């Protein structure tokens, strides 16, 4: 817009006379000089800043414009400064003559370079055809009279001819470049061509005798030169440049290209016509045909003949190359394994490649003329038509191809999965099709494998979660009858351990089959992993929620009974497992993850409540989980914060009522003031590292306090419960116990370790070696929970034990149950014969004390004597050192002192 405004202002000033002759001369000379200098600086800066093949052209344009600026400046020097007429031959003419050659070379640089020598020859011939024709016409119209001026110096005559001849050459290059310009930065090139064309037009008007005789600086003709210079200055910077890729796909250019190609093909004939017009003008005017015209015309005709010969040879070569490419294309099409089909806009197949017989099992001739729609599966036809219409509505530049996959009828009567690449072709379509049936089958198999359990072929967790999500959305979103069942097989691990994993896998396959057969067709049974299964029971749309819950619970009960029936595995072995099932119902707005979590919580509640049962989810289950999680989180820092305290419960000699030992017990008093027993706080954490840390604290704290009591005269042994697995753990080396006893100076026999494990997988050989080493340190060994199973008997047979602690199950029913009394009496007799002492744990009532003492039990611990005591109360009890015993006659068992081992090894303090 600024360029238009400036040029319009200059044109207006030139048309109206500028207001004064001095201003007109100044603008006609120095104004043109400034405009040309602006073009020179602009092209020079652009040429320096941008590297590329067009850089020399812009530098040449800068030099050409600088020559024009210098010429106009000299012209102004004479007219404005010296106020005299410009001489006929001056240095300004030299500058003006030097304007055209750099511009001509610059246009040659911008021209599209031919790739062959014949192309270079045709380029030169085209330039001469245009230049020669213009020379013939110009010579006939004006230049002949200019060349025959009488009494005119030779230099002046040559100068008069040089201007139009250079303009003719420049016009020829402009026309040649218009049809042969490079695609790089086409907008800037077109603008430069327009600027030079405008300059040449003004030069041509200036050199005509009619205008030159009446020309004066500042007239309207100067506006053309001024606009041409500013347009050349604007060309490299102001025009928006787009990428070549965008230029090649632009719609209007696609339509203008044939026109430009036609004009380029007609250029030789138009040039010959212009040359003929020049000759006819002389004939019509009755003039003698000038030798220059005859010579130029002959060379133009000769150039035309040579060019046509070159074009003929080029066309023959192109025809031969086209035939070779056609044969090559035909060989590729006929030898391709893909089927190539060309369909008319009506959908009729016009061409089908021979590969159709091998792919479709139908001859190509049979398919030609048939409708494409009749060959596509009816279920896929709608999608194919929609995609084709969408593809045809999009611009070819935006989407040159598309891909369609559908089922295609084969000659064998089955349907093949066919993938086709579709291209446009003369209003129709080209289909490049291939058979992908095997690939589709493989993809379906891979998809099935990714969504199903490989052992049972039931849906896996991912597919089950997706189906739950689908059930909670859409039209079923408001159905509260949808339920999820989580199922865990109780006792499956025992089957794996006893009979092996092959038997376990066989059991899982049978359980999966029973589960799948027990649900409805629309429901989903899945295996989530291990021995965990799940079932999705879709709602029936009813509004009676209570009836629906009862119905689903009955389904779950039947499923529990079905899964609990005996299984025959591993060649006929009959095994039984139970099923714990948790049920959760959908609620408005509930997410799939939350519903699955609720069912999982209900299932764990069923296992905790005794297994082999069905539990419905209740909101308090989630609250309990949150409480347990928070409690576990607080437990991780409780030991560091000093929230744990050590209590001791006396172990009483049933013969004398005196305290024979104390059992150390940890208690956690949380920041909220709640007191937790070990069973309560260990239940909420599965952090083995934290449990081990707590065990180390309990051992060290108990030894330290026992040593302090021994220092003031209370040499009562302290009993610490340590699991057998913990004793075998490398985190509790024997050296640490020995150093602990030595550091605190605890007398030999003052530490009792209670084995609290009954895991049959614990290696007894390694445990025996560990206990023997501990006994050498003066540590006595007690076997906890004796009488609860075969493990205790086996441990008693293998391990060096000093004390037996009766299981609470024997103590609790020893008064009421005659059967338990017989069992307890037998256990005590075994201990007496083995020479070990016995401790009854959990003795809470006097009747139990009387019964146990009568059966030969030597020691007891429980609420019948005292509960756990803090350090202050414990010392008071040790000072008193006697608890009243129910019954009148004291019981004396053997002649051993309390809690003394026959093979103690004292460890002197250091």
Tab-separated table of C-alpha atoms in Angstrom, residues 395-840:
chain	number	residue	atom	x	y	z
A	395	UNK	CA	-9.104	-31.372	-2.157
A	396	UNK	CA	-6.526	-33.666	-3.806
A	397	UNK	CA	-3.784	-31.424	-2.433
A	398	UNK	CA	-4.927	-32.065	1.146
A	399	UNK	CA	-5.531	-35.818	0.825
A	400	UNK	CA	-4.114	-37.462	-2.312
A	401	UNK	CA	-4.982	-41.014	-1.190
A	402	UNK	CA	-7.124	-42.853	1.304
A	403	UNK	CA	-7.288	-46.390	2.660
A	404	UNK	CA	-10.349	-48.607	2.830
A	405	UNK	CA	-10.690	-52.023	4.450
A	406	UNK	CA	-13.704	-54.216	3.771
A	407	UNK	CA	-14.786	-57.775	3.016
A	408	UNK	CA	-14.741	-58.822	-0.634
A	409	UNK	CA	-16.590	-61.727	-2.211
A	410	UNK	CA	-14.215	-64.310	-3.658
A	411	UNK	CA	-14.849	-66.811	-6.424
A	412	UNK	CA	-14.933	-69.583	-3.795
A	413	UNK	CA	-18.006	-68.071	-2.146
A	414	UNK	CA	-16.300	-66.903	1.054
A	415	UNK	CA	-15.463	-63.369	2.157
A	416	UNK	CA	-11.900	-62.084	2.102
A	417	UNK	CA	-10.613	-59.160	4.165
A	418	UNK	CA	-9.240	-56.739	1.589
A	419	UNK	CA	-7.260	-53.551	2.193
A	420	UNK	CA	-7.286	-51.002	-0.655
A	421	UNK	CA	-5.320	-47.829	-1.301
A	422	UNK	CA	-7.591	-45.484	-3.256
A	423	UNK	CA	-6.451	-42.746	-5.684
A	424	UNK	CA	-8.366	-40.424	-7.985
A	425	UNK	CA	-8.286	-41.141	-11.714
A	426	UNK	CA	-10.094	-39.020	-14.337
A	427	UNK	CA	-13.196	-38.603	-12.262
A	428	UNK	CA	-13.094	-42.236	-11.157
A	429	UNK	CA	-11.017	-44.181	-8.678
A	430	UNK	CA	-8.020	-46.521	-8.726
A	431	UNK	CA	-8.059	-49.330	-6.149
A	432	UNK	CA	-4.762	-51.001	-5.239
A	433	UNK	CA	-6.065	-53.977	-3.225
A	434	UNK	CA	-4.436	-56.805	-1.315
A	435	UNK	CA	-5.714	-59.783	0.685
A	436	UNK	CA	-5.164	-59.215	4.432
A	437	UNK	CA	-7.362	-62.039	5.718
A	438	UNK	CA	-4.508	-63.758	7.554
A	439	UNK	CA	-3.388	-60.484	9.077
A	440	UNK	CA	-6.913	-59.755	10.309
A	441	UNK	CA	-7.152	-63.227	11.821
A	442	UNK	CA	-3.780	-62.801	13.500
A	443	UNK	CA	-4.800	-59.398	14.853
A	444	UNK	CA	-8.022	-60.888	16.195
A	445	UNK	CA	-6.062	-63.698	17.833
A	446	UNK	CA	-3.571	-61.255	19.345
A	447	UNK	CA	-6.426	-59.099	20.594
A	448	UNK	CA	-8.065	-62.169	22.130
A	449	UNK	CA	-4.793	-63.184	23.792
A	450	UNK	CA	-4.296	-59.677	25.166
A	451	UNK	CA	-7.764	-59.674	26.742
A	452	UNK	CA	-8.043	-63.282	27.979
A	453	UNK	CA	-6.282	-65.408	30.537
A	454	UNK	CA	-3.961	-67.881	28.770
A	455	UNK	CA	-4.731	-70.743	31.190
A	456	UNK	CA	-8.515	-70.608	31.528
A	457	UNK	CA	-9.391	-68.508	28.428
A	458	UNK	CA	-11.608	-66.333	30.605
A	459	UNK	CA	-11.495	-62.538	30.226
A	460	UNK	CA	-8.571	-61.058	32.138
A	461	UNK	CA	-8.562	-58.059	34.464
A	462	UNK	CA	-8.252	-55.477	31.655
A	463	UNK	CA	-11.214	-56.810	29.660
A	464	UNK	CA	-13.284	-57.355	32.815
A	465	UNK	CA	-12.651	-53.758	33.927
A	466	UNK	CA	-13.662	-52.464	30.500
A	467	UNK	CA	-16.899	-54.460	30.563
A	468	UNK	CA	-17.682	-53.180	34.057
A	469	UNK	CA	-17.085	-49.648	32.776
A	470	UNK	CA	-19.447	-50.303	29.857
A	471	UNK	CA	-22.074	-51.707	32.212
A	472	UNK	CA	-21.929	-48.533	34.301
A	473	UNK	CA	-22.400	-46.251	31.288
A	474	UNK	CA	-25.040	-45.833	28.599
A	475	UNK	CA	-28.567	-47.020	29.192
A	476	UNK	CA	-27.463	-49.203	32.158
A	477	UNK	CA	-25.901	-46.279	34.047
A	478	UNK	CA	-28.931	-45.877	36.305
A	479	UNK	CA	-29.486	-49.603	36.944
A	480	UNK	CA	-28.574	-50.349	40.594
A	481	UNK	CA	-29.017	-54.094	40.087
A	482	UNK	CA	-25.613	-54.499	38.423
A	483	UNK	CA	-23.239	-56.336	40.745
A	484	UNK	CA	-19.618	-57.468	40.771
A	485	UNK	CA	-18.534	-60.680	42.525
A	486	UNK	CA	-14.933	-61.150	43.651
A	487	UNK	CA	-14.042	-64.808	44.288
A	488	UNK	CA	-11.003	-66.271	46.039
A	489	UNK	CA	-10.358	-70.018	46.294
A	490	UNK	CA	-9.510	-70.880	49.908
A	491	UNK	CA	-6.998	-73.702	50.208
A	492	UNK	CA	-5.657	-73.437	46.664
A	493	UNK	CA	-2.128	-72.741	47.867
A	494	UNK	CA	-2.162	-75.978	49.827
A	495	UNK	CA	-3.061	-77.891	46.649
A	496	UNK	CA	-0.133	-76.282	44.875
A	497	UNK	CA	2.232	-77.133	47.713
A	498	UNK	CA	1.089	-80.746	48.091
A	499	UNK	CA	0.411	-81.830	44.510
A	500	UNK	CA	2.400	-79.358	42.437
A	501	UNK	CA	1.592	-76.540	40.047
A	502	UNK	CA	0.257	-78.835	37.321
A	503	UNK	CA	-2.498	-80.021	39.665
A	504	UNK	CA	-3.120	-76.398	40.662
A	505	UNK	CA	-3.495	-75.360	37.020
A	506	UNK	CA	-5.911	-78.253	36.416
A	507	UNK	CA	-7.996	-77.117	39.390
A	508	UNK	CA	-8.070	-73.510	38.091
A	509	UNK	CA	-9.230	-74.668	34.652
A	510	UNK	CA	-12.062	-76.707	36.181
A	511	UNK	CA	-13.056	-73.843	38.488
A	512	UNK	CA	-13.084	-71.440	35.526
A	513	UNK	CA	-15.326	-73.806	33.570
A	514	UNK	CA	-17.754	-74.091	36.499
A	515	UNK	CA	-17.785	-70.320	36.912
A	516	UNK	CA	-18.391	-69.730	33.190
A	517	UNK	CA	-21.214	-72.266	33.107
A	518	UNK	CA	-22.859	-70.715	36.184
A	519	UNK	CA	-23.322	-67.169	34.852
A	520	UNK	CA	-25.842	-66.006	32.271
A	521	UNK	CA	-24.995	-65.413	28.606
A	522	UNK	CA	-24.890	-61.644	29.029
A	523	UNK	CA	-22.805	-61.744	32.198
A	524	UNK	CA	-19.011	-61.953	32.348
A	525	UNK	CA	-16.810	-64.394	34.238
A	526	UNK	CA	-13.123	-63.510	34.494
A	527	UNK	CA	-9.884	-64.621	36.079
A	528	UNK	CA	-8.044	-61.729	37.678
A	529	UNK	CA	-4.872	-63.633	38.533
A	530	UNK	CA	-3.698	-66.494	40.736
A	531	UNK	CA	-6.727	-68.054	42.422
A	532	UNK	CA	-8.849	-64.889	42.184
A	533	UNK	CA	-11.884	-64.827	39.885
A	534	UNK	CA	-14.663	-62.317	39.301
A	535	UNK	CA	-18.118	-62.195	37.793
A	536	UNK	CA	-20.148	-59.276	36.428
A	537	UNK	CA	-23.892	-59.762	36.933
A	538	UNK	CA	-25.845	-57.250	34.858
A	539	UNK	CA	-28.957	-55.677	36.303
A	540	UNK	CA	-32.434	-56.614	35.150
A	541	UNK	CA	-33.810	-53.067	35.226
A	542	UNK	CA	-35.954	-53.680	38.304
A	543	UNK	CA	-36.466	-51.078	41.015
A	544	UNK	CA	-36.782	-53.400	44.016
A	545	UNK	CA	-33.244	-53.167	45.334
A	546	UNK	CA	-33.811	-55.488	48.308
A	547	UNK	CA	-35.186	-58.265	46.100
A	548	UNK	CA	-32.307	-57.783	43.673
A	549	UNK	CA	-29.732	-58.025	46.475
A	550	UNK	CA	-31.345	-61.213	47.727
A	551	UNK	CA	-31.330	-62.648	44.197
A	552	UNK	CA	-27.643	-61.842	43.624
A	553	UNK	CA	-26.725	-63.220	47.049
A	554	UNK	CA	-28.491	-66.467	46.163
A	555	UNK	CA	-26.516	-66.566	42.901
A	556	UNK	CA	-23.302	-66.032	44.877
A	557	UNK	CA	-24.242	-68.798	47.347
A	558	UNK	CA	-24.953	-71.234	44.517
A	559	UNK	CA	-21.670	-70.257	42.915
A	560	UNK	CA	-19.864	-70.813	46.232
A	561	UNK	CA	-21.346	-74.297	46.534
A	562	UNK	CA	-20.479	-75.055	42.912
A	563	UNK	CA	-16.857	-74.017	43.339
A	564	UNK	CA	-16.597	-75.918	46.638
A	565	UNK	CA	-17.481	-79.295	45.130
A	566	UNK	CA	-14.588	-81.800	44.953
A	567	UNK	CA	-12.139	-81.573	42.031
A	568	UNK	CA	-10.321	-84.464	40.419
A	569	UNK	CA	-6.839	-83.340	39.441
A	570	UNK	CA	-3.512	-84.847	38.468
A	571	UNK	CA	-4.780	-88.191	37.293
A	572	UNK	CA	-7.578	-88.752	39.799
A	573	UNK	CA	-6.580	-87.092	43.050
A	574	UNK	CA	-9.630	-85.633	44.714
A	575	UNK	CA	-9.130	-82.232	46.355
A	576	UNK	CA	-11.448	-79.687	47.893
A	577	UNK	CA	-11.227	-75.932	48.071
A	578	UNK	CA	-13.678	-73.404	49.419
A	579	UNK	CA	-14.716	-70.073	47.942
A	580	UNK	CA	-14.837	-66.706	49.668
A	581	UNK	CA	-17.025	-64.299	47.683
A	582	UNK	CA	-17.439	-60.555	48.038
A	583	UNK	CA	-20.410	-58.813	46.390
A	584	UNK	CA	-20.703	-55.110	45.583
A	585	UNK	CA	-23.665	-53.425	43.876
A	586	UNK	CA	-23.524	-50.468	41.527
A	587	UNK	CA	-24.556	-47.088	42.822
A	588	UNK	CA	-25.487	-43.946	40.860
A	589	UNK	CA	-22.327	-42.213	39.654
A	590	UNK	CA	-19.922	-44.923	40.840
A	591	UNK	CA	-16.796	-45.559	38.773
A	592	UNK	CA	-15.657	-48.990	37.627
A	593	UNK	CA	-12.520	-48.871	39.789
A	594	UNK	CA	-14.529	-48.032	42.897
A	595	UNK	CA	-17.013	-50.853	42.275
A	596	UNK	CA	-14.177	-53.377	41.824
A	597	UNK	CA	-12.501	-52.118	44.990
A	598	UNK	CA	-15.744	-52.505	46.963
A	599	UNK	CA	-16.152	-56.102	45.828
A	600	UNK	CA	-12.515	-56.784	46.696
A	601	UNK	CA	-13.026	-55.399	50.211
A	602	UNK	CA	-16.108	-57.552	50.698
A	603	UNK	CA	-14.160	-60.615	49.581
A	604	UNK	CA	-11.387	-59.950	52.116
A	605	UNK	CA	-14.020	-59.464	54.789
A	606	UNK	CA	-15.393	-62.923	53.880
A	607	UNK	CA	-11.926	-64.448	54.247
A	608	UNK	CA	-11.326	-62.687	57.563
A	609	UNK	CA	-14.707	-63.873	58.890
A	610	UNK	CA	-13.844	-67.544	58.466
A	611	UNK	CA	-13.737	-68.174	54.685
A	612	UNK	CA	-16.187	-70.213	52.589
A	613	UNK	CA	-18.846	-67.520	52.848
A	614	UNK	CA	-20.449	-64.617	50.954
A	615	UNK	CA	-20.172	-61.036	52.189
A	616	UNK	CA	-22.003	-57.983	50.843
A	617	UNK	CA	-20.085	-54.740	50.694
A	618	UNK	CA	-20.925	-52.171	53.352
A	619	UNK	CA	-19.563	-48.605	53.557
A	620	UNK	CA	-17.913	-49.286	56.919
A	621	UNK	CA	-15.555	-51.711	55.189
A	622	UNK	CA	-13.956	-48.828	53.342
A	623	UNK	CA	-13.802	-46.821	56.547
A	624	UNK	CA	-12.021	-49.734	58.228
A	625	UNK	CA	-9.511	-49.924	55.403
A	626	UNK	CA	-8.866	-46.202	55.713
A	627	UNK	CA	-8.407	-46.588	59.474
A	628	UNK	CA	-6.009	-49.493	59.029
A	629	UNK	CA	-4.055	-47.563	56.407
A	630	UNK	CA	-3.768	-44.513	58.621
A	631	UNK	CA	-2.805	-46.706	61.571
A	632	UNK	CA	-0.098	-48.412	59.499
A	633	UNK	CA	1.205	-45.001	58.397
A	634	UNK	CA	1.393	-43.778	62.019
A	635	UNK	CA	3.011	-47.027	63.070
A	636	UNK	CA	5.969	-46.356	60.754
A	637	UNK	CA	6.987	-43.360	62.860
A	638	UNK	CA	5.716	-44.503	66.264
A	639	UNK	CA	8.986	-46.188	67.266
A	640	UNK	CA	11.058	-43.133	66.366
A	641	UNK	CA	8.657	-40.880	68.254
A	642	UNK	CA	8.952	-42.964	71.452
A	643	UNK	CA	5.328	-44.125	71.469
A	644	UNK	CA	6.203	-47.738	72.336
A	645	UNK	CA	6.430	-48.902	75.949
A	646	UNK	CA	7.643	-52.178	77.468
A	647	UNK	CA	5.412	-54.100	79.916
A	648	UNK	CA	6.154	-57.314	81.797
A	649	UNK	CA	3.748	-60.041	82.897
A	650	UNK	CA	4.885	-62.263	85.793
A	651	UNK	CA	5.284	-66.022	85.381
A	652	UNK	CA	4.292	-67.628	88.738
A	653	UNK	CA	5.619	-70.872	90.192
A	654	UNK	CA	2.535	-72.974	90.982
A	655	UNK	CA	4.352	-74.692	93.848
A	656	UNK	CA	5.358	-71.594	95.806
A	657	UNK	CA	3.451	-68.646	94.286
A	658	UNK	CA	6.729	-66.794	93.680
A	659	UNK	CA	7.663	-64.983	90.442
A	660	UNK	CA	9.959	-67.236	88.403
A	661	UNK	CA	10.255	-65.024	85.300
A	662	UNK	CA	8.622	-62.114	83.540
A	663	UNK	CA	7.414	-62.034	79.944
A	664	UNK	CA	8.300	-58.855	78.035
A	665	UNK	CA	5.478	-57.418	75.922
A	666	UNK	CA	5.474	-54.261	73.776
A	667	UNK	CA	2.553	-51.859	73.831
A	668	UNK	CA	1.907	-48.963	71.497
A	669	UNK	CA	0.240	-45.922	72.961
A	670	UNK	CA	-0.634	-43.795	69.958
A	671	UNK	CA	-0.759	-40.017	69.911
A	672	UNK	CA	-4.549	-40.282	70.292
A	673	UNK	CA	-4.093	-42.157	73.588
A	674	UNK	CA	-5.184	-45.558	72.242
A	675	UNK	CA	-3.261	-48.566	73.623
A	676	UNK	CA	-2.631	-51.307	71.057
A	677	UNK	CA	-1.490	-54.841	71.751
A	678	UNK	CA	1.035	-56.542	69.444
A	679	UNK	CA	-1.705	-58.555	67.746
A	680	UNK	CA	-3.594	-55.342	66.989
A	681	UNK	CA	-0.800	-53.233	65.575
A	682	UNK	CA	1.049	-56.017	63.732
A	683	UNK	CA	-2.184	-56.866	61.928
A	684	UNK	CA	-2.233	-53.497	60.158
A	685	UNK	CA	1.283	-53.538	58.755
A	686	UNK	CA	3.006	-55.777	56.252
A	687	UNK	CA	6.266	-53.850	56.545
A	688	UNK	CA	8.772	-56.585	57.405
A	689	UNK	CA	11.550	-54.042	57.890
A	690	UNK	CA	9.475	-52.123	60.454
A	691	UNK	CA	8.554	-55.392	62.212
A	692	UNK	CA	12.230	-56.369	62.405
A	693	UNK	CA	13.102	-52.943	63.773
A	694	UNK	CA	10.427	-53.326	66.435
A	695	UNK	CA	11.805	-56.774	67.342
A	696	UNK	CA	15.311	-55.355	67.777
A	697	UNK	CA	13.934	-52.588	69.993
A	698	UNK	CA	12.001	-55.077	72.140
A	699	UNK	CA	15.079	-57.304	72.625
A	700	UNK	CA	17.435	-54.470	73.536
A	701	UNK	CA	14.916	-52.704	75.808
A	702	UNK	CA	14.047	-55.949	77.668
A	703	UNK	CA	17.711	-56.871	78.205
A	704	UNK	CA	18.577	-53.373	79.388
A	705	UNK	CA	15.718	-53.235	81.926
A	706	UNK	CA	16.453	-56.796	83.123
A	707	UNK	CA	20.079	-55.809	83.701
A	708	UNK	CA	18.970	-52.753	85.695
A	709	UNK	CA	16.708	-54.920	87.886
A	710	UNK	CA	19.520	-57.436	88.369
A	711	UNK	CA	21.729	-54.584	89.485
A	712	UNK	CA	19.369	-53.820	92.402
A	713	UNK	CA	18.947	-57.442	93.362
A	714	UNK	CA	16.019	-58.678	91.261
A	715	UNK	CA	17.636	-61.474	89.204
A	716	UNK	CA	14.359	-62.592	87.655
A	717	UNK	CA	14.774	-63.947	84.064
A	718	UNK	CA	13.044	-62.085	81.236
A	719	UNK	CA	11.246	-63.972	78.475
A	720	UNK	CA	11.126	-62.502	74.947
A	721	UNK	CA	9.023	-63.929	72.135
A	722	UNK	CA	11.003	-64.222	68.862
A	723	UNK	CA	9.791	-66.100	65.827
A	724	UNK	CA	11.873	-68.937	64.446
A	725	UNK	CA	12.004	-67.188	61.079
A	726	UNK	CA	13.345	-64.091	62.837
A	727	UNK	CA	16.056	-66.138	64.543
A	728	UNK	CA	17.196	-67.414	61.146
A	729	UNK	CA	17.170	-63.924	59.666
A	730	UNK	CA	20.607	-62.487	58.956
A	731	UNK	CA	19.455	-59.145	60.366
A	732	UNK	CA	19.684	-60.724	63.886
A	733	UNK	CA	23.168	-62.317	64.064
A	734	UNK	CA	24.227	-64.241	67.134
A	735	UNK	CA	27.030	-61.830	67.778
A	736	UNK	CA	24.509	-59.038	68.332
A	737	UNK	CA	22.770	-61.028	71.131
A	738	UNK	CA	26.095	-61.901	72.753
A	739	UNK	CA	27.303	-58.299	72.594
A	740	UNK	CA	23.968	-57.149	73.988
A	741	UNK	CA	24.242	-59.498	76.981
A	742	UNK	CA	27.878	-58.528	77.568
A	743	UNK	CA	27.251	-54.787	77.192
A	744	UNK	CA	24.494	-54.748	79.795
A	745	UNK	CA	26.095	-57.382	82.046
A	746	UNK	CA	23.016	-59.620	82.172
A	747	UNK	CA	23.740	-62.773	84.190
A	748	UNK	CA	23.678	-66.169	82.549
A	749	UNK	CA	20.228	-67.738	82.449
A	750	UNK	CA	18.466	-64.388	82.702
A	751	UNK	CA	17.262	-64.379	79.075
A	752	UNK	CA	14.599	-66.773	77.775
A	753	UNK	CA	13.798	-66.894	74.030
A	754	UNK	CA	10.290	-68.114	73.156
A	755	UNK	CA	9.977	-69.693	69.721
A	756	UNK	CA	6.716	-68.385	68.330
A	757	UNK	CA	6.634	-70.008	64.840
A	758	UNK	CA	5.010	-73.248	63.734
A	759	UNK	CA	5.791	-72.928	60.005
A	760	UNK	CA	6.611	-76.416	58.627
A	761	UNK	CA	8.839	-74.891	55.932
A	762	UNK	CA	11.414	-73.649	58.461
A	763	UNK	CA	14.577	-75.795	58.231
A	764	UNK	CA	14.900	-77.495	61.645
A	765	UNK	CA	18.558	-78.389	61.127
A	766	UNK	CA	19.589	-74.764	60.760
A	767	UNK	CA	17.276	-73.722	63.598
A	768	UNK	CA	18.755	-76.428	65.877
A	769	UNK	CA	22.282	-75.141	65.264
A	770	UNK	CA	21.169	-71.625	66.043
A	771	UNK	CA	19.504	-72.630	69.325
A	772	UNK	CA	22.486	-74.705	70.440
A	773	UNK	CA	24.686	-71.653	69.957
A	774	UNK	CA	22.252	-69.521	71.952
A	775	UNK	CA	22.241	-72.030	74.840
A	776	UNK	CA	26.030	-71.850	74.957
A	777	UNK	CA	25.557	-68.124	75.597
A	778	UNK	CA	23.403	-68.913	78.637
A	779	UNK	CA	20.113	-68.261	76.859
A	780	UNK	CA	17.257	-70.650	77.676
A	781	UNK	CA	14.809	-71.820	75.020
A	782	UNK	CA	11.023	-72.034	75.419
A	783	UNK	CA	8.700	-73.626	72.862
A	784	UNK	CA	5.564	-71.526	72.590
A	785	UNK	CA	2.127	-72.855	71.628
A	786	UNK	CA	2.869	-76.479	72.480
A	787	UNK	CA	-0.082	-78.787	71.862
A	788	UNK	CA	-1.431	-76.918	68.822
A	789	UNK	CA	-0.246	-79.334	66.121
A	790	UNK	CA	2.275	-81.819	64.797
A	791	UNK	CA	4.857	-79.057	64.285
A	792	UNK	CA	5.312	-78.560	68.025
A	793	UNK	CA	5.843	-82.309	68.542
A	794	UNK	CA	8.422	-82.407	65.751
A	795	UNK	CA	10.169	-79.338	67.182
A	796	UNK	CA	10.220	-80.905	70.648
A	797	UNK	CA	11.834	-83.993	69.173
A	798	UNK	CA	14.565	-82.100	67.304
A	799	UNK	CA	15.253	-78.851	69.160
A	800	UNK	CA	17.085	-78.196	72.470
A	801	UNK	CA	14.138	-76.952	74.545
A	802	UNK	CA	14.135	-76.023	78.259
A	803	UNK	CA	10.533	-74.854	78.723
A	804	UNK	CA	7.199	-75.790	77.183
A	805	UNK	CA	4.460	-73.135	77.012
A	806	UNK	CA	1.053	-74.752	76.720
A	807	UNK	CA	-1.181	-73.486	73.960
A	808	UNK	CA	-4.017	-71.205	75.041
A	809	UNK	CA	-6.486	-73.568	73.382
A	810	UNK	CA	-5.662	-76.216	75.977
A	811	UNK	CA	-5.792	-73.827	78.924
A	812	UNK	CA	-9.104	-72.137	78.080
A	813	UNK	CA	-11.159	-75.367	78.152
A	814	UNK	CA	-9.258	-77.357	80.731
A	815	UNK	CA	-11.932	-76.850	83.396
A	816	UNK	CA	-15.036	-77.546	81.322
A	817	UNK	CA	-13.817	-80.216	78.921
A	818	UNK	CA	-12.808	-83.662	80.208
A	819	UNK	CA	-11.325	-84.411	76.806
A	820	UNK	CA	-9.060	-81.341	76.986
A	821	UNK	CA	-8.045	-82.313	80.530
A	822	UNK	CA	-6.865	-85.695	79.268
A	823	UNK	CA	-4.940	-84.074	76.404
A	824	UNK	CA	-3.364	-81.505	78.729
A	825	UNK	CA	-2.454	-84.165	81.258
A	826	UNK	CA	-0.749	-86.169	78.489
A	827	UNK	CA	1.213	-83.146	77.323
A	828	UNK	CA	2.359	-82.392	80.853
A	829	UNK	CA	3.396	-86.027	81.346
A	830	UNK	CA	5.510	-85.827	78.168
A	831	UNK	CA	7.216	-82.682	79.458
A	832	UNK	CA	7.906	-84.247	82.801
A	833	UNK	CA	9.431	-87.328	81.222
A	834	UNK	CA	11.617	-85.135	78.963
A	835	UNK	CA	12.771	-83.128	81.995
A	836	UNK	CA	11.535	-79.735	80.782
A	837	UNK	CA	9.508	-77.203	82.716
A	838	UNK	CA	5.986	-76.201	81.704
A	839	UNK	CA	4.224	-72.814	81.621
A	840	UNK	CA	0.490	-72.441	81.113
